[in-house]
Coordinates of C-alpha atoms in Angstrom, one line a residue:
Chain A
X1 CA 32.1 -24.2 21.8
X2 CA 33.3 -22.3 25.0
X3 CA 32.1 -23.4 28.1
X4 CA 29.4 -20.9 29.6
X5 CA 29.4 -19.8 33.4
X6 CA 25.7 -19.2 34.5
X7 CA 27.1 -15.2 35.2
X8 CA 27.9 -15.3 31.9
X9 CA 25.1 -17.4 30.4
X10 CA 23.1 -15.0 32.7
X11 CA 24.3 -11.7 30.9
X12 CA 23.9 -13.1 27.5
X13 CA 20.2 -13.6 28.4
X14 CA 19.6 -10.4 30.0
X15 CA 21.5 -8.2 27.6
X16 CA 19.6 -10.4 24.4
X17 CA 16.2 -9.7 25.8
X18 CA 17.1 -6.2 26.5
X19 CA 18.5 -5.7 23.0
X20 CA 14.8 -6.9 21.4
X21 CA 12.9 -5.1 23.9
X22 CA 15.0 -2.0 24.8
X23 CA 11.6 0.1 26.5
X24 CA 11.8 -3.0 29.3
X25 CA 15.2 -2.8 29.8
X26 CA 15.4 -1.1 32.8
X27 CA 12.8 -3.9 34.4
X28 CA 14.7 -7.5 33.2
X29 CA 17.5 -7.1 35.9
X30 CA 15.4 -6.9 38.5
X31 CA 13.0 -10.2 37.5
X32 CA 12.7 -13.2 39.0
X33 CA 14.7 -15.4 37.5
X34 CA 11.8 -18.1 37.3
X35 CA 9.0 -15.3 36.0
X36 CA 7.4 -15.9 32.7
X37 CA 9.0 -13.4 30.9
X38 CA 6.6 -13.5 27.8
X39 CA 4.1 -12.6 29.9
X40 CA 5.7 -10.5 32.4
X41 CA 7.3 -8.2 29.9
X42 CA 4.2 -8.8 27.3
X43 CA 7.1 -10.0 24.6
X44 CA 5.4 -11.6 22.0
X45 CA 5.9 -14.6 19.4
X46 CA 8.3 -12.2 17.3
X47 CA 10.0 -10.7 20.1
X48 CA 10.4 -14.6 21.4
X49 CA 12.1 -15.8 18.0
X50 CA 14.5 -12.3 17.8
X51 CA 15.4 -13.4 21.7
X52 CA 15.9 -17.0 20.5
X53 CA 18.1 -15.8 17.7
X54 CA 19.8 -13.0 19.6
X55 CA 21.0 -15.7 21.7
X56 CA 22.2 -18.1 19.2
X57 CA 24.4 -15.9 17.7
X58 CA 25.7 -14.6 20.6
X59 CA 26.4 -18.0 22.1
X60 CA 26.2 -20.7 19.3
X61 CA 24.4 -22.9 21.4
X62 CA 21.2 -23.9 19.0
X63 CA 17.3 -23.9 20.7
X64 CA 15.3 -26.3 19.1
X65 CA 12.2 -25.5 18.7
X66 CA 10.4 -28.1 20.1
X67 CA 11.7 -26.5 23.3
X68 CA 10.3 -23.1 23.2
X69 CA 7.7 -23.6 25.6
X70 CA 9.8 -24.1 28.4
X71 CA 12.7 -21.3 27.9
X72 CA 10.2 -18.8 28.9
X73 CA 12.2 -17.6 31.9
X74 CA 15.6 -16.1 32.5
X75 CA 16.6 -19.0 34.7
X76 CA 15.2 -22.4 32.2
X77 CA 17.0 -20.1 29.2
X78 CA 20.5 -19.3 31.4
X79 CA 19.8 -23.7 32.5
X80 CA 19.7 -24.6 28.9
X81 CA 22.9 -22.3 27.5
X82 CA 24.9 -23.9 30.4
X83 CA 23.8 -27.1 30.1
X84 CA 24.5 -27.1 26.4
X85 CA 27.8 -25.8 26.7
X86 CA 29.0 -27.6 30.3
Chain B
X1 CA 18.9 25.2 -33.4
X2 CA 15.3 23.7 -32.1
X3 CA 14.6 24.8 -28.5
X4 CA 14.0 21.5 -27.5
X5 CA 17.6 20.3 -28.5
X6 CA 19.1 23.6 -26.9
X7 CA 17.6 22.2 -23.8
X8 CA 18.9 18.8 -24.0
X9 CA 22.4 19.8 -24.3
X10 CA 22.2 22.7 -22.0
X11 CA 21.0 20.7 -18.7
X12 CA 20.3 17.3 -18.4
X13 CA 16.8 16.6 -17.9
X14 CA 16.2 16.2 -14.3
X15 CA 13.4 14.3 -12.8
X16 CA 12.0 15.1 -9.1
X17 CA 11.1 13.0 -6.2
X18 CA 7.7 12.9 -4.1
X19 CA 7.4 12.3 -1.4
X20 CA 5.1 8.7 -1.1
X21 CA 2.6 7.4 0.9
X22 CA 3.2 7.5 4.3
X23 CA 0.5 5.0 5.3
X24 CA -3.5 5.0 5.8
X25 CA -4.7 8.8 6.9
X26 CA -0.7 9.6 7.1
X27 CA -0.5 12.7 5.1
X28 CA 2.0 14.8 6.0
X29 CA 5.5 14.4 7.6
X30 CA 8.4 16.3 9.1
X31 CA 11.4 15.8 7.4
X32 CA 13.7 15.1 10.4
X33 CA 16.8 14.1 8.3
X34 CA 18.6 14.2 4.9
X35 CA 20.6 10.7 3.9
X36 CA 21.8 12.0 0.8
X37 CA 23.2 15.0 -0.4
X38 CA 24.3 16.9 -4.2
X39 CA 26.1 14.8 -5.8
X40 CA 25.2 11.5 -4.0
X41 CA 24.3 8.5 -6.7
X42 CA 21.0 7.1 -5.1
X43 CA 19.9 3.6 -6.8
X44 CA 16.2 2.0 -6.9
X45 CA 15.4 1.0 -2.9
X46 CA 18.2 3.7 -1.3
X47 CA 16.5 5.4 1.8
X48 CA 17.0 9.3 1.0
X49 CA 15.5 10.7 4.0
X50 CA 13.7 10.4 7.6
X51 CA 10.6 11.7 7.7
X52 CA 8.4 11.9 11.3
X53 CA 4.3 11.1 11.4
X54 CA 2.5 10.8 14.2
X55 CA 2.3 6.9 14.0
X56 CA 6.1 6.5 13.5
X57 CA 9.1 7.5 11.8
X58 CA 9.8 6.3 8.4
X59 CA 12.9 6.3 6.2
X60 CA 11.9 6.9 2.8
X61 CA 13.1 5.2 0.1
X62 CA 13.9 6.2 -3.5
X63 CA 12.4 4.3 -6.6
X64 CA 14.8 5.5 -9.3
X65 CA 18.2 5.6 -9.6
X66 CA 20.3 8.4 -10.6
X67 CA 22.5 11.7 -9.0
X68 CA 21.3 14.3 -6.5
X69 CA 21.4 17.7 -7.7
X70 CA 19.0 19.3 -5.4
X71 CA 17.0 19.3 -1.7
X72 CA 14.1 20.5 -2.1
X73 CA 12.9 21.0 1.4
X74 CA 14.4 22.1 4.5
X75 CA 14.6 19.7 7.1
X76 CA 12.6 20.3 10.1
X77 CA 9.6 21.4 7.7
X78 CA 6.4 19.8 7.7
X79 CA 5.7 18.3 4.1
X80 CA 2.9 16.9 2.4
X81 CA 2.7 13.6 0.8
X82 CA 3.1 14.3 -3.0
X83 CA 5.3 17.3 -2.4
X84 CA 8.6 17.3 -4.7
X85 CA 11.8 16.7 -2.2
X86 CA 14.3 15.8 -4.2
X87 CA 15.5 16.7 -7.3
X88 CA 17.3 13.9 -9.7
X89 CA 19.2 13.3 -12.7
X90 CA 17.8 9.8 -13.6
X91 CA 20.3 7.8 -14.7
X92 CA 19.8 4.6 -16.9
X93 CA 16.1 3.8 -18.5
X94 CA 12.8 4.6 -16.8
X95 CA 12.5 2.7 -13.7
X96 CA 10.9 -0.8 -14.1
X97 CA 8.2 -2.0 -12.6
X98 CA 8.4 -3.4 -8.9
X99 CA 7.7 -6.6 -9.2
X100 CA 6.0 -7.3 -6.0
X101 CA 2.8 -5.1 -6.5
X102 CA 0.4 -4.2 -8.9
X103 CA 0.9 -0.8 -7.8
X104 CA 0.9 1.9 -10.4
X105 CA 1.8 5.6 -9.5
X106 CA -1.6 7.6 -8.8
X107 CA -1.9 10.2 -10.9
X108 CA -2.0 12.6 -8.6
X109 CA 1.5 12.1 -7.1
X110 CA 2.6 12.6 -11.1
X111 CA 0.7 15.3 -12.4
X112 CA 1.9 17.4 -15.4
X113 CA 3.5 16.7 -18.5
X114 CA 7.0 14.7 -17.9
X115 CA 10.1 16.7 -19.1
X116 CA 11.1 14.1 -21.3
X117 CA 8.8 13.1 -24.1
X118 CA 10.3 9.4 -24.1
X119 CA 9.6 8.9 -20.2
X120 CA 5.7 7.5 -20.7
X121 CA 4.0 8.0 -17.4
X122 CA 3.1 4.2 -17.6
X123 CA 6.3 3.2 -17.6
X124 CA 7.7 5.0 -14.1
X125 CA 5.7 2.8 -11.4
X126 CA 7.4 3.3 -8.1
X127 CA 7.8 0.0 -5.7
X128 CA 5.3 0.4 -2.8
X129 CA 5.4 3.9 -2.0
X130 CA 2.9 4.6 -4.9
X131 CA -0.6 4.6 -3.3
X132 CA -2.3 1.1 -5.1
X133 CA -5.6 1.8 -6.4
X134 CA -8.1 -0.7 -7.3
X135 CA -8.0 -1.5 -11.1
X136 CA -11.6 -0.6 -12.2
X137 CA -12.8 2.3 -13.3
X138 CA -16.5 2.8 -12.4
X139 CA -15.9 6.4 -11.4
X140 CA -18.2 8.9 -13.3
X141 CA -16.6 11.2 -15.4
X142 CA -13.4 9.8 -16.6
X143 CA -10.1 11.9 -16.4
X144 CA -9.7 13.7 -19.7
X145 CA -7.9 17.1 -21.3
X146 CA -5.8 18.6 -18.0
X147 CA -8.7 17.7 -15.8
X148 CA -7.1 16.1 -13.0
X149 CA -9.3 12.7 -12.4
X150 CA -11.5 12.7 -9.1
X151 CA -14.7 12.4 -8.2
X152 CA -17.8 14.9 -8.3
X153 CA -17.7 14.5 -4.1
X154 CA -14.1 15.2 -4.2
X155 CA -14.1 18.1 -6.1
X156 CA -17.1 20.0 -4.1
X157 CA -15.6 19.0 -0.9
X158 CA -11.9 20.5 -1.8
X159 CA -13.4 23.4 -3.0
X160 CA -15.2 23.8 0.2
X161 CA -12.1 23.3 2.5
X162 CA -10.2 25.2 -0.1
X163 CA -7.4 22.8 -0.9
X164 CA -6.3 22.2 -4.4
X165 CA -6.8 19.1 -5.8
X166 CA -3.6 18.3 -7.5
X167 CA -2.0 18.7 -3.6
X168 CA -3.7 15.6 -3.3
X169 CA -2.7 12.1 -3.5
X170 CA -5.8 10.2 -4.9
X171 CA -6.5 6.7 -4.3
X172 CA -9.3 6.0 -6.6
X173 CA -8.6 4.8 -10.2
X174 CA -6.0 6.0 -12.1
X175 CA -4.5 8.1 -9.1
X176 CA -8.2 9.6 -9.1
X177 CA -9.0 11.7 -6.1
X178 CA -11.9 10.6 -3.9
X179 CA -13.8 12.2 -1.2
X180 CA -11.8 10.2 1.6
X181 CA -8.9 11.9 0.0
X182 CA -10.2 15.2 0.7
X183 CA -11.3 14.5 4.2
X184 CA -8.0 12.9 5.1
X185 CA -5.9 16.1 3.8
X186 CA -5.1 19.2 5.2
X187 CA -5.0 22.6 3.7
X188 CA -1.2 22.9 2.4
X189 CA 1.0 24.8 5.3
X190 CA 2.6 27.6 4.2
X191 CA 6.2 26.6 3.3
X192 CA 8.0 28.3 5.9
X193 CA 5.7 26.8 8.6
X194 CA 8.0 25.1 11.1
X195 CA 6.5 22.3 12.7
X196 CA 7.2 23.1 16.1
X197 CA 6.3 20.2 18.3
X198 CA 6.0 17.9 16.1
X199 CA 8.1 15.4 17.7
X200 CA 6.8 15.8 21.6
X201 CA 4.6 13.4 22.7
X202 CA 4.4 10.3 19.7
X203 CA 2.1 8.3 22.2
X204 CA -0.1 11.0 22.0
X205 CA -0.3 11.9 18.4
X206 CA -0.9 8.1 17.7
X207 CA -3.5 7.8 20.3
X208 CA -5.4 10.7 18.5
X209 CA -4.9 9.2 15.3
X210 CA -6.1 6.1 16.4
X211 CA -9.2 7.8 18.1
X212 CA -10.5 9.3 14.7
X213 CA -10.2 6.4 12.8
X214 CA -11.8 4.3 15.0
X215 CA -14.8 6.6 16.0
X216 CA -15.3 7.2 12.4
X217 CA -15.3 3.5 12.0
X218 CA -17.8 2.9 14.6
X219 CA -20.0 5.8 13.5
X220 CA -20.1 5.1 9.9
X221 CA -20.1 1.5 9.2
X222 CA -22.3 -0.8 9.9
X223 CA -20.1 -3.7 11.0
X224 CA -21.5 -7.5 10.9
X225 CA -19.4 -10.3 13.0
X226 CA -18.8 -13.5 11.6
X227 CA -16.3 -16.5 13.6
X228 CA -15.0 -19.8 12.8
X229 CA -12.8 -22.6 14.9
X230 CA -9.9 -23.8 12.5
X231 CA -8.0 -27.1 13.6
X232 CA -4.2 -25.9 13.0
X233 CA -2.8 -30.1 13.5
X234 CA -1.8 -30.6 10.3
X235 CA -0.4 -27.3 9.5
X236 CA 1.3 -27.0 12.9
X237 CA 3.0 -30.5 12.3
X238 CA 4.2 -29.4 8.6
X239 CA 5.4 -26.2 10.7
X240 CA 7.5 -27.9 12.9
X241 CA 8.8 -30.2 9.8
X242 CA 9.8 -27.3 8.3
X243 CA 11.1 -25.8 10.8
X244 CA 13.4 -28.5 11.6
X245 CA 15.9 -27.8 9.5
X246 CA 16.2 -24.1 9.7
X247 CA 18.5 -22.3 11.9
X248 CA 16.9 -20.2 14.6
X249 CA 16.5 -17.1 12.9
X250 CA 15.0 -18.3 9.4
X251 CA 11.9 -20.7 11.4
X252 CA 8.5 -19.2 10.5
X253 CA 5.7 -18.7 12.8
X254 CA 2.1 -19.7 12.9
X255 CA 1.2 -16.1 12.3
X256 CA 2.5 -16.5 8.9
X257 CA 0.7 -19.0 7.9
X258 CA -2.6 -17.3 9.3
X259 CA -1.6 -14.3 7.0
X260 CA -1.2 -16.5 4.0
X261 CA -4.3 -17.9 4.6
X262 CA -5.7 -14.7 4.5
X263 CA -4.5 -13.3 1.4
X264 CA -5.3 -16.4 -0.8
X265 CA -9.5 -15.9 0.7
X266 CA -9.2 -12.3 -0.3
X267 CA -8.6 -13.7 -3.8
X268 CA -10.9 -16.3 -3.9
X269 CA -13.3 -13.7 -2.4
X270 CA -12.1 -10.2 -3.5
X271 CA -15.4 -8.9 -2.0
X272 CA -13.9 -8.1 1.1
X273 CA -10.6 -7.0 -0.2
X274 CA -11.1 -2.9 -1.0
X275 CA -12.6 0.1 0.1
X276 CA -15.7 1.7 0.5
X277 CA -16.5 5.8 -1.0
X278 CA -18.8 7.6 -2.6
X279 CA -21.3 5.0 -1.7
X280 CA -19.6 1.8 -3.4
X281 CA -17.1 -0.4 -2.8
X282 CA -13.8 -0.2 -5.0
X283 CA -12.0 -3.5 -4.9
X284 CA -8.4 -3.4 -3.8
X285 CA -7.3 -6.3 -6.3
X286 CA -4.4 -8.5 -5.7
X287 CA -3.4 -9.5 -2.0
X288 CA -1.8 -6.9 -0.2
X289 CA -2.4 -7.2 3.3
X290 CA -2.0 -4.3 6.1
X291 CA -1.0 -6.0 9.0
X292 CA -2.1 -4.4 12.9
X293 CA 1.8 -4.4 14.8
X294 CA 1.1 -3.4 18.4
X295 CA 3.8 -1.2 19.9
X296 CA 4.8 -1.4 23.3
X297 CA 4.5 1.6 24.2
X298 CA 0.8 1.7 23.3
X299 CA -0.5 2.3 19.9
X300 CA -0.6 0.3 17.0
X301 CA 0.9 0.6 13.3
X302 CA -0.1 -1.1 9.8
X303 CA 2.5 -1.6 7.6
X304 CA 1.5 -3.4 4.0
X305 CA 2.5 -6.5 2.9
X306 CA 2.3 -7.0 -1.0
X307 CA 1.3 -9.9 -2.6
X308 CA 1.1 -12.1 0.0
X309 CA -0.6 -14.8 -1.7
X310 CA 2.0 -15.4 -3.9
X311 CA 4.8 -15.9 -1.0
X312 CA 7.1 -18.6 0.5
X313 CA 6.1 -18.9 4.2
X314 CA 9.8 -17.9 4.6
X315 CA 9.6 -15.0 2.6
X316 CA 6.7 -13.8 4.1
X317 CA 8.3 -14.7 7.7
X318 CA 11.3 -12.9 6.7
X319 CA 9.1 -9.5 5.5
X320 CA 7.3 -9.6 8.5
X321 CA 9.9 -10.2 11.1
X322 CA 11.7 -7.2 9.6
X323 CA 8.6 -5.2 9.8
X324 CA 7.8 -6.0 12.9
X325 CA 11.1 -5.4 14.5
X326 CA 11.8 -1.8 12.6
X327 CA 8.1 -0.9 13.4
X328 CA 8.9 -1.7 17.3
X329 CA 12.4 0.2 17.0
X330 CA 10.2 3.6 15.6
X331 CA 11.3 3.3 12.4
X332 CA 9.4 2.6 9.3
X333 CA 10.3 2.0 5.2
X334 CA 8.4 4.1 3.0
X335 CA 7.9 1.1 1.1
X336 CA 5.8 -0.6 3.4
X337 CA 3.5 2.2 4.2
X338 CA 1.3 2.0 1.4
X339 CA -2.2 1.6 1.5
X340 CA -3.9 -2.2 1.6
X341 CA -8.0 -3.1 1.1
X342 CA -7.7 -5.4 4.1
X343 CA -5.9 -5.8 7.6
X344 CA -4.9 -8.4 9.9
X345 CA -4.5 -8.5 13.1
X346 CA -3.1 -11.0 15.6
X347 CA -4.1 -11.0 19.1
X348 CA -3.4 -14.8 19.9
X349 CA 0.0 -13.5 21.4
X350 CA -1.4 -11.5 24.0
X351 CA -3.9 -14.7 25.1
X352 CA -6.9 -13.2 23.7
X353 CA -9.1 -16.4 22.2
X354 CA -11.4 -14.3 19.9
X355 CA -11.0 -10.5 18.0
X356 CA -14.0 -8.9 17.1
X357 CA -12.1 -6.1 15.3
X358 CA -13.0 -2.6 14.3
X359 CA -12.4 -2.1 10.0
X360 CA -9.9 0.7 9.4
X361 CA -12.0 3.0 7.4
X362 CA -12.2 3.3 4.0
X363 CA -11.3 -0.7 4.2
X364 CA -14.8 -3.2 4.3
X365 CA -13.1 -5.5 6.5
X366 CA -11.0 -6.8 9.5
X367 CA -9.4 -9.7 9.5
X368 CA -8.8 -11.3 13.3
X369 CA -7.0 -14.3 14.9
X370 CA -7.1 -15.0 18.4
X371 CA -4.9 -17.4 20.4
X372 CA -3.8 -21.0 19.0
X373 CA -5.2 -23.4 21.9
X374 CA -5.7 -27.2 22.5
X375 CA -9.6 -27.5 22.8
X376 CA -11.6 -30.5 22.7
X377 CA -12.4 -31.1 19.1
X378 CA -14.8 -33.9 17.7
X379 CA -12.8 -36.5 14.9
X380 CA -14.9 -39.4 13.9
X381 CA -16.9 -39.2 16.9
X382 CA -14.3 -38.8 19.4
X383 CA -13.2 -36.1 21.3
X384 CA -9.8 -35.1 20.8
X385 CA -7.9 -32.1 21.8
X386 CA -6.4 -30.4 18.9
X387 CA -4.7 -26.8 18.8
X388 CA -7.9 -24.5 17.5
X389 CA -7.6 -20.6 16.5
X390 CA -10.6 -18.5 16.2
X391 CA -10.7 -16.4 13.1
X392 CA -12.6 -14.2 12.9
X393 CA -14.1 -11.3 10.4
X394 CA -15.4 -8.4 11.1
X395 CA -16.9 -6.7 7.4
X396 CA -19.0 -3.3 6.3
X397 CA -22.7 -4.4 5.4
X398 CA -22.9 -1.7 3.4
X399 CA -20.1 -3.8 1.1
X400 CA -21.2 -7.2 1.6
X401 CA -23.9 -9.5 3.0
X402 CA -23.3 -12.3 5.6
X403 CA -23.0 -14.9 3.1
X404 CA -19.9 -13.2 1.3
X405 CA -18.5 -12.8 4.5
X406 CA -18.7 -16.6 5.5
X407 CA -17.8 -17.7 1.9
X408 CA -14.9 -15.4 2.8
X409 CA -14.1 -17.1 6.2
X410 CA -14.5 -20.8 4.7
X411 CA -12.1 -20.6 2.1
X412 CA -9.5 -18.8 4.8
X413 CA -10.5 -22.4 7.4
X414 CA -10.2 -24.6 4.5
X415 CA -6.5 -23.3 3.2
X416 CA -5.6 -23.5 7.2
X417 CA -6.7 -27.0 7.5
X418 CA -4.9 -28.0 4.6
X419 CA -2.0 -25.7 3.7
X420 CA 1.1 -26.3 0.9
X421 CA 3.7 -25.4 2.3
X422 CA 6.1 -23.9 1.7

């Protein structure tokens, strides 16, 4: 697995989320980094596993479950891809 | 020579293609895009157009396999469910069954005599598409001779608004017309009608749609409220055991357990599980499930779920994040847009506790699940948080009494508290 910067981590996030949710696109660049996205965006449990996924693939860094409750902002999601990958 | 034989030889027999069910109250569409063309080989499941309705756009798909000779309808025209649009050579037997419903085509979407004498109507069910009807027939005056079946309401009520029958798609036994049939269609456009706007404004058209149905709900039926608490521990925990082992994009969701749970009370209790004309209830059978998908944008659509009783959790997760994600995108299969005797909805996402729905006319019930939460909960005299949903029912008293209604809500706690999974 290839190391992640947090720019790109960062991109991967923003450009997941955008992907699931493309009607909020134009509102995740400019988000606080430590919102709630689920409920600043109103993404759901389904949208939440397509994001989860959407990032997976792109990255290959696995989210366990057990975790989802946490990666609910741009900045604990672009954290954990990093971390996982440093 | 024998006519008949002449015929054979001279043109193959050619078979042509309706256009299904476009969902509850969806009755007419604007084909916005061919996917085929002459000469294209389609097979059983192929999408064959895209047609707009006000609630979304849905690719239709085909339910027999065989070679395009002809379009029957220009694009940009506004067509009405049942309408011929295609024109096939079948290739291979007479479609099978689809073995996912119980659906059989409605007569009225098949009318007249097949062209080929082996081709049994009983033996052409489409998947889906095909409008399900319940399986008795308690409807007075049974279809007979070249009558086509519907009821005595129907019939006076057509005649009135001047639409012809067979231009209807009938839900009622055997394909048989009923008077929500009537109400729900429109007089046939002429066939050169453009439907000019159709496309401007999708929030709107929805929202309208949405406003009917709902006003007609709340005028019409006499809703009762019933709620219960379920503890979700244990089938949380099997959840996450599950879970464990699956890659991100194959772990299921609480919701689809909640669903589950759902079907197998509506066959334990079928009471609830139908719809209500001409003053009684038809029961839907089996456990096809409409479920409520909220669209960003505003609005809300009900794709179908069939025979959800009988799925894997990850089937069922897999069917439902599909649906989910197409309805969100716009686009709809026409396979999914059939109609259901009861809907779900799930509003624990947006933080809501409790639903106290509104039934989607002609259904008898709603089906509602608020948020999963950890709320003090009493085990053996102790108080103990535990994650609790509230599901709730909202049901037509005209269909059934309070005590079908909880018998209904008991058996949906006690397959929650306890479920097999998967």
């Amino acid at each position: 697995m290839t190391t992640l910067t947090t720019d790109q981590a960062r991109t991967a996030v923003v450009e997941s989320i955008a992907r699931i949710a493309p009607d909020v696109a134009d509102e995740i660049e400019s988000l606080d980094p430590s919102v709630d996205l689920w409920e600043e965006l109103e993404l759901d449990s389904m949208d939440h596993v397509n994001v989860m996924t959407a990032l997976t693939e792109r990255t290959g860094v696995d989210i366990p479950e057990r975790r989802y409750a946490e990666l609910r902002s741009i900045g604990s999601l672009v954290d954990h891809l990093v971390g996982s990958t440093g | 020579m024998p006519e008949a034989a002449t015929a054979v030889t001279a043109e193959p027999a050619t078979w042509d293609f309706r256009l299904p069910s476009l969902g509850a109250d969806m009755d007419v569409g604007v084909l916005l895009e061919w996917s085929v063309e002459p000469g294209d080989t389609v097979e059983r499941g192929s999408i064959v157009a895209l047609v707009s309705t006000e609630k979304a756009d849905i690719d239709v798909e085909i339910w027999r396999e065989g070679e395009v000779v002809e379009l029957l309808v220009d694009l940009d025209t506004e067509i009405e469910v049942g309408t011929p649009i295609l024109r096939l050579v079948p290739s291979g037997d007479a479609p099978t069954p689809e073995p996912d419903t119980g659906s059989e085509p409605g007569q009225a979407t098949e009318p007249g005599p097949k062209p080929v004498p082996a081709e049994a109507p009983t033996t052409g069910p489409p998947p889906a598409p095909a409008v399900p009807r319940p399986t008795p027939t308690r409807l007075p005056g049974p279809p007979g001779g070249d009558r086509l079946p519907a009821s005595p309401l129907a019939r006076a009520r057509a005649a009135e608004r001047d639409i012809e029958l067979s231009s209807i798609v009938g839900t009622g036994p055997d394909g048989a017309v009923l008077l929500r049939d009537v109400e729900a269609a429109r007089p046939a456009p002429s066939p050169s009608r453009r439907a000019k706007g159709a496309r401007e404004r999708p929030e709107e058209a929805m929202r309208r749609a949405i406003a009917s149905r709902m006003a007609k709900a709340n005028a019409e039926i006499p809703h009762y409220f019933l709620d219960q608490d379920v503890d979700l521990g244990p089938a949380l925990d099997r959840l996450a055991a599950h879970n464990e082992n699956l890659s991100v994009s194959e772990r299921v969701l609480p919701a689809v357990l909640l669903l589950r749970a759902t079907a197998r009370a509506a066959v334990a209790v079928p009471d609830l599980n139908g719809y209500w004309d001409d003053d009684r209830f038809e029961p839907a059978g089996g456990s096809d499930l409409a479920v409520a998908v909220s669209l960003r944008r505003g609005g809300l659509v009900t794709p179908v779920i069939t025979g959800v009783a009988d799925r894997s959790i990850d089937d069922l997760m897999a069917v439902l994040r599909e649906m989910v994600t197409a309805a969100r995108s716009g686009t709809l299969r026409s396979s999914w847009m059939g109609q259901a005797g009861l809907t779900v909805t799930n509003l624990g996402d947006r933080g809501v506790d409790r639903v106290g729905g509104v039934i989607f006319p002609p259904q008898v019930a709603l089906v509602g699940f608020g948020r999963i939460r950890q709320r003090p909960w009493v085990i053996d005299d102790v108080v103990v948080p535990r994650p609790i949903v509230t599901a709730s029912l909202a049901a037509d008293h005209r269909a059934s009494d309070g005590a079908t209604g909880s018998r209904f809500l008991t058996a949906l706690a006690k397959d929650l508290e306890n479920p097999e999974l998967p």
